mmCIF file of C-alpha atoms in Angstrom:
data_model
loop_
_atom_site.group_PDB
_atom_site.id
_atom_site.type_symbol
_atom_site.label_atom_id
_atom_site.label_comp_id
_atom_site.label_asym_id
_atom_site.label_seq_id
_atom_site.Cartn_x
_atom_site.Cartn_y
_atom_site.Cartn_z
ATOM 1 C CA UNK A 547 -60.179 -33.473 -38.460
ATOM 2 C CA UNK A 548 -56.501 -34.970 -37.944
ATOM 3 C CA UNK A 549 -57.301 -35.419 -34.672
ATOM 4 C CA UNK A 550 -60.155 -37.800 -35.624
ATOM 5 C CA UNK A 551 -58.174 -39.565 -38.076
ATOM 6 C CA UNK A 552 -55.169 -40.393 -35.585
ATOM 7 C CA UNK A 553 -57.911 -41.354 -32.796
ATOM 8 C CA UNK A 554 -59.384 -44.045 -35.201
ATOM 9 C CA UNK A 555 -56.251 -44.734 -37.305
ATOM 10 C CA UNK A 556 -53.099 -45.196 -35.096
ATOM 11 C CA UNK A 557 -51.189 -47.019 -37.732
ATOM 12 C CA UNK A 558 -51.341 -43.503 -39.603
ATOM 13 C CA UNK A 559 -47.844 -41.763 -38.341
ATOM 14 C CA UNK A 560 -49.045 -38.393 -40.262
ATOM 15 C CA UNK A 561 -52.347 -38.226 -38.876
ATOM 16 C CA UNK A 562 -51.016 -39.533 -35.275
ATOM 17 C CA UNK A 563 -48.265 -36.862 -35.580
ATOM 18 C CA UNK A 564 -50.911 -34.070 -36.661
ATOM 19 C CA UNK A 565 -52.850 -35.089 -33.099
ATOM 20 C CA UNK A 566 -49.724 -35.015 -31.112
ATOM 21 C CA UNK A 567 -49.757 -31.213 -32.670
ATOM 22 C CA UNK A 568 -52.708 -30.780 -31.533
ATOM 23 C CA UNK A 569 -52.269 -31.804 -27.839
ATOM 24 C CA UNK A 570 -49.717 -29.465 -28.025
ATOM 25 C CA UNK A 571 -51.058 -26.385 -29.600
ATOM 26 C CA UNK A 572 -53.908 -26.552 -26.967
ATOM 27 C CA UNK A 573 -51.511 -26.938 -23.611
ATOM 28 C CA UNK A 574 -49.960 -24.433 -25.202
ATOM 29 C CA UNK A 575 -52.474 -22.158 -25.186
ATOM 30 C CA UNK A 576 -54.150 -23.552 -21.529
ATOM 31 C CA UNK A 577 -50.596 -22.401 -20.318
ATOM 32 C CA UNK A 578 -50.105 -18.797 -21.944
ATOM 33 C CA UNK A 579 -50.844 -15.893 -19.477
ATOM 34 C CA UNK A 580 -53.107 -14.353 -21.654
ATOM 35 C CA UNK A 581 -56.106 -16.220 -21.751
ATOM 36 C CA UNK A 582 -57.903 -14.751 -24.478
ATOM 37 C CA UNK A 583 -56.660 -17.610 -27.165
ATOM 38 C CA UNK A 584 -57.205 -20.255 -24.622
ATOM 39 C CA UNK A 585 -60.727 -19.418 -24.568
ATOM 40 C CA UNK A 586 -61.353 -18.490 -28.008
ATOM 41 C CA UNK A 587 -63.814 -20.318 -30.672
ATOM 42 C CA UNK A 588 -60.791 -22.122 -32.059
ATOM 43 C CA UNK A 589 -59.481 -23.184 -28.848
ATOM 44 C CA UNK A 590 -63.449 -24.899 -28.279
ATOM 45 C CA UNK A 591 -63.077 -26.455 -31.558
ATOM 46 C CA UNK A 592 -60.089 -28.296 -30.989
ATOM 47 C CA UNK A 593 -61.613 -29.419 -27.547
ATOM 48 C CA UNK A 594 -64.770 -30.671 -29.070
ATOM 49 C CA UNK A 595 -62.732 -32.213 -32.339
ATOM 50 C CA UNK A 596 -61.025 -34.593 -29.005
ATOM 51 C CA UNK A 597 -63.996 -35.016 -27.611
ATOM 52 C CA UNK A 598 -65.553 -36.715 -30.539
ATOM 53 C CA UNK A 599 -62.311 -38.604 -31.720
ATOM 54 C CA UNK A 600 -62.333 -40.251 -28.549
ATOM 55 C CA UNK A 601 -65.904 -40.912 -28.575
ATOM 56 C CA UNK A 602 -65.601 -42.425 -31.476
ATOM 57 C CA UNK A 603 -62.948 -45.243 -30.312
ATOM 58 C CA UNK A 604 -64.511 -45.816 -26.865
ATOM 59 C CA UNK A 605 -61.877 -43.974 -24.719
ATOM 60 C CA UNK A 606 -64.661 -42.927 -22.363
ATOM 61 C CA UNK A 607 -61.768 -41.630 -20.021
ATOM 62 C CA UNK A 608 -61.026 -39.199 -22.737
ATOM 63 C CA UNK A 609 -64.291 -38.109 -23.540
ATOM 64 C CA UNK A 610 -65.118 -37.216 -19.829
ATOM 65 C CA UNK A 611 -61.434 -35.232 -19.759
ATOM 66 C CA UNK A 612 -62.241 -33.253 -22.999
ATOM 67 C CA UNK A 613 -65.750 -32.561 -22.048
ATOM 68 C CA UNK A 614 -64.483 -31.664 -18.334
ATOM 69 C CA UNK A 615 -62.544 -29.324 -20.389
ATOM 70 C CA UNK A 616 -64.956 -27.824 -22.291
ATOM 71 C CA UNK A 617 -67.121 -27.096 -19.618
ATOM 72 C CA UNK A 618 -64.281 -24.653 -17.753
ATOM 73 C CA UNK A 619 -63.685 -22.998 -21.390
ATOM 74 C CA UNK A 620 -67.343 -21.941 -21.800
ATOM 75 C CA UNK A 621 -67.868 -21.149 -18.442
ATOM 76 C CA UNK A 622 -64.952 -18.741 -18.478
ATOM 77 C CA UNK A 623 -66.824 -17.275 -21.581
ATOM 78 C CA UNK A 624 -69.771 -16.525 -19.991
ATOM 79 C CA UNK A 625 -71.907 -19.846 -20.497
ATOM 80 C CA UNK A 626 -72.709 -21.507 -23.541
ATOM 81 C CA UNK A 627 -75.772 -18.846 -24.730
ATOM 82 C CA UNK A 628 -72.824 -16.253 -24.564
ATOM 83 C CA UNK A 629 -71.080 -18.036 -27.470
ATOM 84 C CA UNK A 630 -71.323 -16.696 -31.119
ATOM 85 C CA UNK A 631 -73.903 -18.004 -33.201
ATOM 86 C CA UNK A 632 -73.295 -17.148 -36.360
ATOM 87 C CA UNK A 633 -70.965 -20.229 -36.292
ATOM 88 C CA UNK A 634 -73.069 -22.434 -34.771
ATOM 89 C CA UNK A 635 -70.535 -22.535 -32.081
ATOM 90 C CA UNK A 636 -73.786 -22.830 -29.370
ATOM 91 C CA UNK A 637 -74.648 -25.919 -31.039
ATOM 92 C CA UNK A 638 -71.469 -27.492 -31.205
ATOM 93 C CA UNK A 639 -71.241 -27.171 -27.589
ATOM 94 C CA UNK A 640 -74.347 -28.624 -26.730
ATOM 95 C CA UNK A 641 -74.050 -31.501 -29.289
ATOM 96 C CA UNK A 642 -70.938 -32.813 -27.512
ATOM 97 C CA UNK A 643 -72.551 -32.210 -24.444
ATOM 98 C CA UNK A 644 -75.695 -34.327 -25.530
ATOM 99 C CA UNK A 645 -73.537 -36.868 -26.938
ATOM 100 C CA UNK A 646 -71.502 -37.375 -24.111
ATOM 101 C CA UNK A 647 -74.719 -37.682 -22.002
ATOM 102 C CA UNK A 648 -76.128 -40.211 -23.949
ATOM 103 C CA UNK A 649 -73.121 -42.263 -23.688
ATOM 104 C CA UNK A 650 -72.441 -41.931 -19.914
ATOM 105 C CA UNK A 651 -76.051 -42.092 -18.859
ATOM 106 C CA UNK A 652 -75.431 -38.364 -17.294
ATOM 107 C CA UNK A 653 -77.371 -35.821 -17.720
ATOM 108 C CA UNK A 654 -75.847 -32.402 -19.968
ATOM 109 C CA UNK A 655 -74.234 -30.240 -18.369
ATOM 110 C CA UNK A 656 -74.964 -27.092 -20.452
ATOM 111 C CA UNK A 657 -78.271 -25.104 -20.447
ATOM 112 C CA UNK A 658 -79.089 -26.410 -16.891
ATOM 113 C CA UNK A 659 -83.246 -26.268 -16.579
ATOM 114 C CA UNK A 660 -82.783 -22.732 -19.030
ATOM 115 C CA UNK A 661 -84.849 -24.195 -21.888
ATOM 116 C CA UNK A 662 -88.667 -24.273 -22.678
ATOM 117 C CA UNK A 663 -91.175 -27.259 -22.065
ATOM 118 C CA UNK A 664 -93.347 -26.130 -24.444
ATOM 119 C CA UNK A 665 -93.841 -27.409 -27.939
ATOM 120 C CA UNK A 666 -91.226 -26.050 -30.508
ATOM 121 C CA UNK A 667 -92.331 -27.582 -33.895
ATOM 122 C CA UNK A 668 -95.485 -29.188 -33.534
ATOM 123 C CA UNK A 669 -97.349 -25.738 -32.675
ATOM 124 C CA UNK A 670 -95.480 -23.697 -35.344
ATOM 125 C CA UNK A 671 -98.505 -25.161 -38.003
ATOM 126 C CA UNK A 672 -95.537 -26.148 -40.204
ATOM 127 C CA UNK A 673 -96.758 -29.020 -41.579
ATOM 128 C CA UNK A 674 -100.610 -30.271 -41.114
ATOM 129 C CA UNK A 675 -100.932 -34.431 -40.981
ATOM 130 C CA UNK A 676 -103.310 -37.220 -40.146
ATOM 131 C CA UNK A 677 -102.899 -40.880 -39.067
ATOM 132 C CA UNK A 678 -106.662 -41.234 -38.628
ATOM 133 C CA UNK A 679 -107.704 -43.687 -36.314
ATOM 134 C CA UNK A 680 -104.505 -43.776 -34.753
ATOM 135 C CA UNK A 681 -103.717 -40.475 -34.296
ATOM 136 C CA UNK A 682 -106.950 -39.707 -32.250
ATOM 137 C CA UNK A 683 -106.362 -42.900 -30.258
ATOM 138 C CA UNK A 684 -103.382 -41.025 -29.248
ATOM 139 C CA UNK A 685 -103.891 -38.063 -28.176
ATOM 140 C CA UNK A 686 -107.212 -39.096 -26.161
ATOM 141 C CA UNK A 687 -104.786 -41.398 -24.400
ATOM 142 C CA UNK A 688 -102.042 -38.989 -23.916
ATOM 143 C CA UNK A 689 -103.953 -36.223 -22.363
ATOM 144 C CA UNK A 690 -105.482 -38.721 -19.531
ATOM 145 C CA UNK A 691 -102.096 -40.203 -19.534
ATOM 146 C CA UNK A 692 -98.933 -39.134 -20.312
ATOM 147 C CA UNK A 693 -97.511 -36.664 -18.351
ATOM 148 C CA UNK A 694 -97.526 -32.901 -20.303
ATOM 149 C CA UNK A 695 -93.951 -32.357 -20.687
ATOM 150 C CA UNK A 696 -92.999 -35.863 -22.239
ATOM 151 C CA UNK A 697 -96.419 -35.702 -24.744
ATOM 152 C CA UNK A 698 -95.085 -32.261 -25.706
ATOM 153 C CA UNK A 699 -91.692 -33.675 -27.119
ATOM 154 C CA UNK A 700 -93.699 -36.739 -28.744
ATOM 155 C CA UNK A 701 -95.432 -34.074 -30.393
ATOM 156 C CA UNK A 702 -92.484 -32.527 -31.525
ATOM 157 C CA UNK A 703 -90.809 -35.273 -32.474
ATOM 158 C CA UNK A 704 -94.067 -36.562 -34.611
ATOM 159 C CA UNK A 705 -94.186 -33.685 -36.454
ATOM 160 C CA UNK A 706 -89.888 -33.132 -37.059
ATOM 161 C CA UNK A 707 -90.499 -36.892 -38.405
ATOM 162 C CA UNK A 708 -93.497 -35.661 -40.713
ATOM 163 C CA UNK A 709 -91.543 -32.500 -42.166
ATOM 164 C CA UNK A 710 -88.513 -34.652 -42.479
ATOM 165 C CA UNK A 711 -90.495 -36.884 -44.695
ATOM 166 C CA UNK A 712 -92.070 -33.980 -46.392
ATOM 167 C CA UNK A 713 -89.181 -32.633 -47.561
ATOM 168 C CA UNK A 714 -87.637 -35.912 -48.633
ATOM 169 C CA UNK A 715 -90.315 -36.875 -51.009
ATOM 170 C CA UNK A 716 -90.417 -33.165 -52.346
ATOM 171 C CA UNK A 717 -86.835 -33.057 -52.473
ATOM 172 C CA UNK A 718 -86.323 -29.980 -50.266
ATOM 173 C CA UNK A 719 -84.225 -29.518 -47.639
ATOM 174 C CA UNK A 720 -84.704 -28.735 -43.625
ATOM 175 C CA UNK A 721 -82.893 -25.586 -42.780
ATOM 176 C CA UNK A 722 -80.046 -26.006 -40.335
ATOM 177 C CA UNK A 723 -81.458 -23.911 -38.277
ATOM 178 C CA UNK A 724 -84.145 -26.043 -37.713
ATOM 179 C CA UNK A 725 -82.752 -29.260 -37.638
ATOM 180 C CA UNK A 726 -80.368 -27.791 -34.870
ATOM 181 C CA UNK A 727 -82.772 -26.349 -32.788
ATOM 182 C CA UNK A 728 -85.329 -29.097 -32.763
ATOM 183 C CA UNK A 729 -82.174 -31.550 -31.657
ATOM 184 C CA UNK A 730 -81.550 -29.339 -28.238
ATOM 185 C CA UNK A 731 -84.827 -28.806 -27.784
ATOM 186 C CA UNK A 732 -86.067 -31.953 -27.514
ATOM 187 C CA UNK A 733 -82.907 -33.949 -26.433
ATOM 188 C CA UNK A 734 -82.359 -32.001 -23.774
ATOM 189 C CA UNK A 735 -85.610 -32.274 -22.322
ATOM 190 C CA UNK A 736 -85.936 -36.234 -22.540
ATOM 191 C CA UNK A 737 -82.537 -35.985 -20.599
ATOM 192 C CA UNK A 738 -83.966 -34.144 -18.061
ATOM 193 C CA UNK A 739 -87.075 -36.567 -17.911
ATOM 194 C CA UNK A 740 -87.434 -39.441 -15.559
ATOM 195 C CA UNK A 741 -90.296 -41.466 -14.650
ATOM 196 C CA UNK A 742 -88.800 -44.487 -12.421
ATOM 197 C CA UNK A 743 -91.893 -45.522 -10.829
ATOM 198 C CA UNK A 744 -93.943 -45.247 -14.220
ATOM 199 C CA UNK A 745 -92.904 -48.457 -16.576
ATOM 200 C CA UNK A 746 -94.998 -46.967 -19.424
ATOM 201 C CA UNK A 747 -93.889 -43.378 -19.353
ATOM 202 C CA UNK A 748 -90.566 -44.583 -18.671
ATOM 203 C CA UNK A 749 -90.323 -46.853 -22.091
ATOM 204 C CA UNK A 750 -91.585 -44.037 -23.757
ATOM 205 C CA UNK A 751 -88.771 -41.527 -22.546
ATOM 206 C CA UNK A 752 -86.180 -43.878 -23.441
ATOM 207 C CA UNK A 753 -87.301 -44.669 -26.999
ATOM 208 C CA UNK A 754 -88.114 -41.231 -27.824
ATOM 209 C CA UNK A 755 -84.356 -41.079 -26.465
ATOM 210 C CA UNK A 756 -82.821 -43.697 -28.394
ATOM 211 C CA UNK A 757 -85.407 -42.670 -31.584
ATOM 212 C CA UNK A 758 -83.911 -38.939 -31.430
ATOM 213 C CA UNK A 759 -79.834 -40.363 -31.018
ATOM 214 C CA UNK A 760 -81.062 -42.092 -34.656
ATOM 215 C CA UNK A 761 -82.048 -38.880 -36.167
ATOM 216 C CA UNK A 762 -79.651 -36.339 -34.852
ATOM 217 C CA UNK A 763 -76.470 -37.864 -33.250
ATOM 218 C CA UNK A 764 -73.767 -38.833 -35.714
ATOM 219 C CA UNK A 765 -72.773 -41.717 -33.711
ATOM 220 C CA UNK A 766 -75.387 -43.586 -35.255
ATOM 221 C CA UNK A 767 -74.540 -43.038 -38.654
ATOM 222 C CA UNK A 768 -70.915 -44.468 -38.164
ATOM 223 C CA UNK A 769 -72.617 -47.487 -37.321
ATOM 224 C CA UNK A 770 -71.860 -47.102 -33.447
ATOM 225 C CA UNK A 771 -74.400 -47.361 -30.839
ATOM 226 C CA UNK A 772 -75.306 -45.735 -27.420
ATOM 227 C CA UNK A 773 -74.900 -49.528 -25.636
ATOM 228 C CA UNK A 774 -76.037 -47.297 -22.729
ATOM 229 C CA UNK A 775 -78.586 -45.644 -23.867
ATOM 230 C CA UNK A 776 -79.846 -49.369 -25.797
ATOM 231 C CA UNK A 777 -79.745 -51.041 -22.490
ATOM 232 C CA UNK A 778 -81.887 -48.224 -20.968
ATOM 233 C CA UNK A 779 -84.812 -49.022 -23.674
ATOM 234 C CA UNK A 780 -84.215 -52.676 -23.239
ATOM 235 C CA UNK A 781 -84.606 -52.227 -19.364
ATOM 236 C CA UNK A 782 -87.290 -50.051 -19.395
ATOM 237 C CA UNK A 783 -89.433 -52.177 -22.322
ATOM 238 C CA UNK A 784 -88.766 -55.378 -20.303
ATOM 239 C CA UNK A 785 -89.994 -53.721 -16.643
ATOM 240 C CA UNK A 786 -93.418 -52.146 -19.032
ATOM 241 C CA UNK A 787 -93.772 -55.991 -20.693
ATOM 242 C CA UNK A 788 -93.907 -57.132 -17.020
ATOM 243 C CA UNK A 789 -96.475 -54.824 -15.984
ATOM 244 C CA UNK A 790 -99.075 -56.220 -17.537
ATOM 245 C CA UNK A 791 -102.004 -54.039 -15.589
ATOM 246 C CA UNK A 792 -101.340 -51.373 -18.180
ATOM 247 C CA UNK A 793 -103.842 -50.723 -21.299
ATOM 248 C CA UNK A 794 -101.763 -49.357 -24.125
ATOM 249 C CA UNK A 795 -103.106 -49.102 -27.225
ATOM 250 C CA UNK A 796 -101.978 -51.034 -30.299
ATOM 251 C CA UNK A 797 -100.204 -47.797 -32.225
ATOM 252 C CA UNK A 798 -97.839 -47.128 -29.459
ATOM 253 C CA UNK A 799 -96.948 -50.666 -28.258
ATOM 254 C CA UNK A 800 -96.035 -51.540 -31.751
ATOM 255 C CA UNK A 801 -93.986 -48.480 -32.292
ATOM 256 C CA UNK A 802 -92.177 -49.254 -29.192
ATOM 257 C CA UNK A 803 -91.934 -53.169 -29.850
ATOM 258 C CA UNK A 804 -90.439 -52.101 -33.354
ATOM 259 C CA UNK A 805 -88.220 -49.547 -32.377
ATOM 260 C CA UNK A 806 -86.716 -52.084 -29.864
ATOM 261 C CA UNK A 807 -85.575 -54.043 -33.293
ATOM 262 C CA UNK A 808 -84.713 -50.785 -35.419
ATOM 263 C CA UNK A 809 -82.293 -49.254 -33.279
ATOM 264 C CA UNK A 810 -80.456 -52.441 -31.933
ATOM 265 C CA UNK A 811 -77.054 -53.051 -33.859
ATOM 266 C CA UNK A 812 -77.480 -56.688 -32.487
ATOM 267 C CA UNK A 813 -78.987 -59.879 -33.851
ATOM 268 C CA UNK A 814 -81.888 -61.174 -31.096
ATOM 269 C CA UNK A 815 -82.122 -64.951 -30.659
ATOM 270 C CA UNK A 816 -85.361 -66.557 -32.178
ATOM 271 C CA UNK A 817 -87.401 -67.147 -29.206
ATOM 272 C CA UNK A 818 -85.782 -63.335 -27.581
ATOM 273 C CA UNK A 819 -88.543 -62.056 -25.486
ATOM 274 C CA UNK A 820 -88.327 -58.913 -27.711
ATOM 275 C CA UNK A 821 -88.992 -61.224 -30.893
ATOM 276 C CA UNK A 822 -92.409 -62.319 -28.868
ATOM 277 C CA UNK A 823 -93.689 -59.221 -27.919
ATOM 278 C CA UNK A 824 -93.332 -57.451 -31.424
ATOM 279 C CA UNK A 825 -95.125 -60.794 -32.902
ATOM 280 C CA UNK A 826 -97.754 -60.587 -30.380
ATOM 281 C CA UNK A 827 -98.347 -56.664 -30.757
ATOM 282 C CA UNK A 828 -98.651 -57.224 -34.178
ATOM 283 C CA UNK A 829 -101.136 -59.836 -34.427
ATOM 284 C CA UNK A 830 -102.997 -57.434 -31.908
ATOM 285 C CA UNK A 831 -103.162 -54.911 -33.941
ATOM 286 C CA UNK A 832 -104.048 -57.240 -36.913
ATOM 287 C CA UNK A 833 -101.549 -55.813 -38.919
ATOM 288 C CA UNK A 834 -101.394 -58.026 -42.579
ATOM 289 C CA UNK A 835 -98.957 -55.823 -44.814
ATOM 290 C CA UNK A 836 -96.134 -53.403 -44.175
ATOM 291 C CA UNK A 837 -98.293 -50.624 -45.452
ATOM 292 C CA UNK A 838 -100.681 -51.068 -42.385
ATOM 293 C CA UNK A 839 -97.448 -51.140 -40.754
ATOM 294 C CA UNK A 840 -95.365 -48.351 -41.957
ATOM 295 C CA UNK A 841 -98.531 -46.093 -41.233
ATOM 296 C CA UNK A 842 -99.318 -47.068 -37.914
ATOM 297 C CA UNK A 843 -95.714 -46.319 -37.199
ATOM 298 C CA UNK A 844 -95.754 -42.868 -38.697
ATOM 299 C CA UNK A 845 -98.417 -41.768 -36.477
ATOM 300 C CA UNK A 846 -95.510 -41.593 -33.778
ATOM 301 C CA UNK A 847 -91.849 -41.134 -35.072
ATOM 302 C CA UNK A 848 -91.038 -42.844 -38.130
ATOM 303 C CA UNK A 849 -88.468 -41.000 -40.853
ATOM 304 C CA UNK A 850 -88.725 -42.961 -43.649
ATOM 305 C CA UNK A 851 -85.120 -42.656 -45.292
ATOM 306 C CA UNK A 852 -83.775 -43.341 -41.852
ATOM 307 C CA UNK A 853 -86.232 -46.134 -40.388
ATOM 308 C CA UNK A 854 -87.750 -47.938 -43.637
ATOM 309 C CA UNK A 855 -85.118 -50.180 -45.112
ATOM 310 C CA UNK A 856 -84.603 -51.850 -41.496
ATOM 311 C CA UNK A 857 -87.933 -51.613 -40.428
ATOM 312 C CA UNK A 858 -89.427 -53.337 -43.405
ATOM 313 C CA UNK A 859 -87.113 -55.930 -42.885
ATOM 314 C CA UNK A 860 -87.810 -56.343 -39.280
ATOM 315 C CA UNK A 861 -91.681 -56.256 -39.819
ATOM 316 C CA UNK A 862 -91.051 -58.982 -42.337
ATOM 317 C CA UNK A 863 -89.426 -61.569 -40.398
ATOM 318 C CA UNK A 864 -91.603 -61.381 -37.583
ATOM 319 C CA UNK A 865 -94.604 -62.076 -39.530
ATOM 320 C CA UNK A 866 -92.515 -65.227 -40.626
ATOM 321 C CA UNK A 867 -92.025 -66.075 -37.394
ATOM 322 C CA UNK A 868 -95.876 -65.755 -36.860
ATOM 323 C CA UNK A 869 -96.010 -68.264 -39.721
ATOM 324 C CA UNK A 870 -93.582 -70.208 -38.331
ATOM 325 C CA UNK A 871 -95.367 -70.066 -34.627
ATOM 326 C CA UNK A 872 -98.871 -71.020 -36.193
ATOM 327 C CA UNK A 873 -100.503 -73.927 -34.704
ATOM 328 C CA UNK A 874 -100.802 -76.419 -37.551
ATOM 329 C CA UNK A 875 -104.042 -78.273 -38.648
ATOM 330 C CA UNK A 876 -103.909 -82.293 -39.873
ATOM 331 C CA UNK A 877 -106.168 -83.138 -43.120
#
């Protein structure tokens, strides 16, 4: 991780002179005759380990060199499902990949259309849960709907969120395995999603998007955003707000109207058209407490560890607001 270090801390002349090794080591082996070290596992490593440093400081020049890179490296190894697995070496790949498509707006290179459409958690029976009514308001509007491939990955994300907060109040763990799997599975199919002339299904795609960077991507828990990715949702929730033909019901539009506050790393003006639609869903929905709240929520994708602190604190100043937006009454 030097190479990290000297990305995000230039004033550190050991950790900038252990990256300046590093460039090194790899041209080093990119030159050599023999190609076998310059496309071996540690060779991929030190590509990815650049990859991410830059990511991490916003060099998106970098990034796209590094991940340029990596592609001719894993091509030259056979593709990425030829890599070893016992070192998770596939999924190190693809989560650079991912990453670097969320922040460019690309889509991933790896896997290509090689992946499955259908469910790959929520038909596994690994966890049983109910969010009666919502959860039946769902579904009947999903299957006349939502298009099958996007309701299969809402699926799977619902029911990652529900083992997630299984094992959080039972104090188990996921297995890696698991965790890593679901994150390809499902990212890579919302990348490969697009529903331009749909506003609903649209919004949808690009907060189950920015809902699954949140979960999975580390990004997000060194307090950095996917400002493309945000704009996206923000773009996509604005054209759906505008289209006002379409009957959503109250559990999804006030999932999406919260999520809009959850994962933005930016404070919204009072009067913020965002602000107005979460206040309005929520009076729609006739939401009073953050226990009605929190479970409506959780009939979609809510992890409570990850979403709760924020979200509580969202729900809480808009119903302020609602206070605050109350027409008065003079005794």
């Amino acid at each position: 991780m030097f190479a990290v270090r000297a990305f995000v801390d230039r004033r550190s002349t050991p950790a900038y002179f252990h990256y300046g090794q590093t460039l090194q080591l790899l041209q080093a082996r990119l030159n050599d005759l023999d190609q076998t070290p310059a496309i071996s596992d540690s060779t991929i490593m030190v590509v990815i380990t650049l990859a991410q440093a830059a990511e991490f400081t916003g060099d998106s020049a970098a990034v796209a060199n590094h991940v340029e890179g990596l592609k001719n490296i894993v091509n030259l190894r056979g593709g990425v499902r030829a890599l070893n697995t016992h070192n998770n070496m596939q999924v190190k790949v693809c989560r650079v990949d991912l990453e670097w498509a969320l922040l460019s707006g690309h889509r991933p290179y790896f896997l290509g259309d090689d992946f499955s459409w259908d469910c790959f958690v929520a038909n596994r029976d690994l966890i049983q849960c109910k969010h009666y009514p919502h959860d039946t308001t769902i579904h009947a509007f999903a299957e006349t709907v939502m298009d099958g491939k996007l309701y299969n990955v809402l699926r799977d994300l619902h029911a990652f969120s529900c083992l997630s907060n299984f094992a959080y109040q039972t104090t188990r763990k996921l297995s890696p395995e698991l965790y890593n799997e679901t994150m390809i599975s499902i990212l890579y199919r919302l990348t490969h999603l697009s529903f331009e002339s749909d506003p609903f299904q649209e919004a949808l795609r690009s907060g189950l998007l920015a809902v699954s960077a949140a979960i999975f991507m580390q990004r997000q828990f060194m307090g950095q955003s996917y400002d493309h990715l945000l704009d996206l949702y923000d773009g996509a929730l604005y054209r759906l707000r505008e289209a006002t033909a379409i009957d959503i019901p109250v559990s999804i539009l006030f999932w999406l109207t919260m999520l809009s506050h959850v994962v933005a790393h930016k404070e919204l003006a009072y009067e913020d058209w965002r602000h107005v639609w979460l206040d309005e869903a929520i009076s729609h929905a006739g939401i009073g407490s953050w226990s009605q709240a929190r479970e409506m929520l959780k009939s979609l994708v809510w992890i409570d560890f990850i979403h709760d602190q924020l979200g509580k604190k969202v729900f809480e100043s808009a119903m302020m607001r609602r206070l605050g937006r109350e027409p008065r009454v003079d005794v």
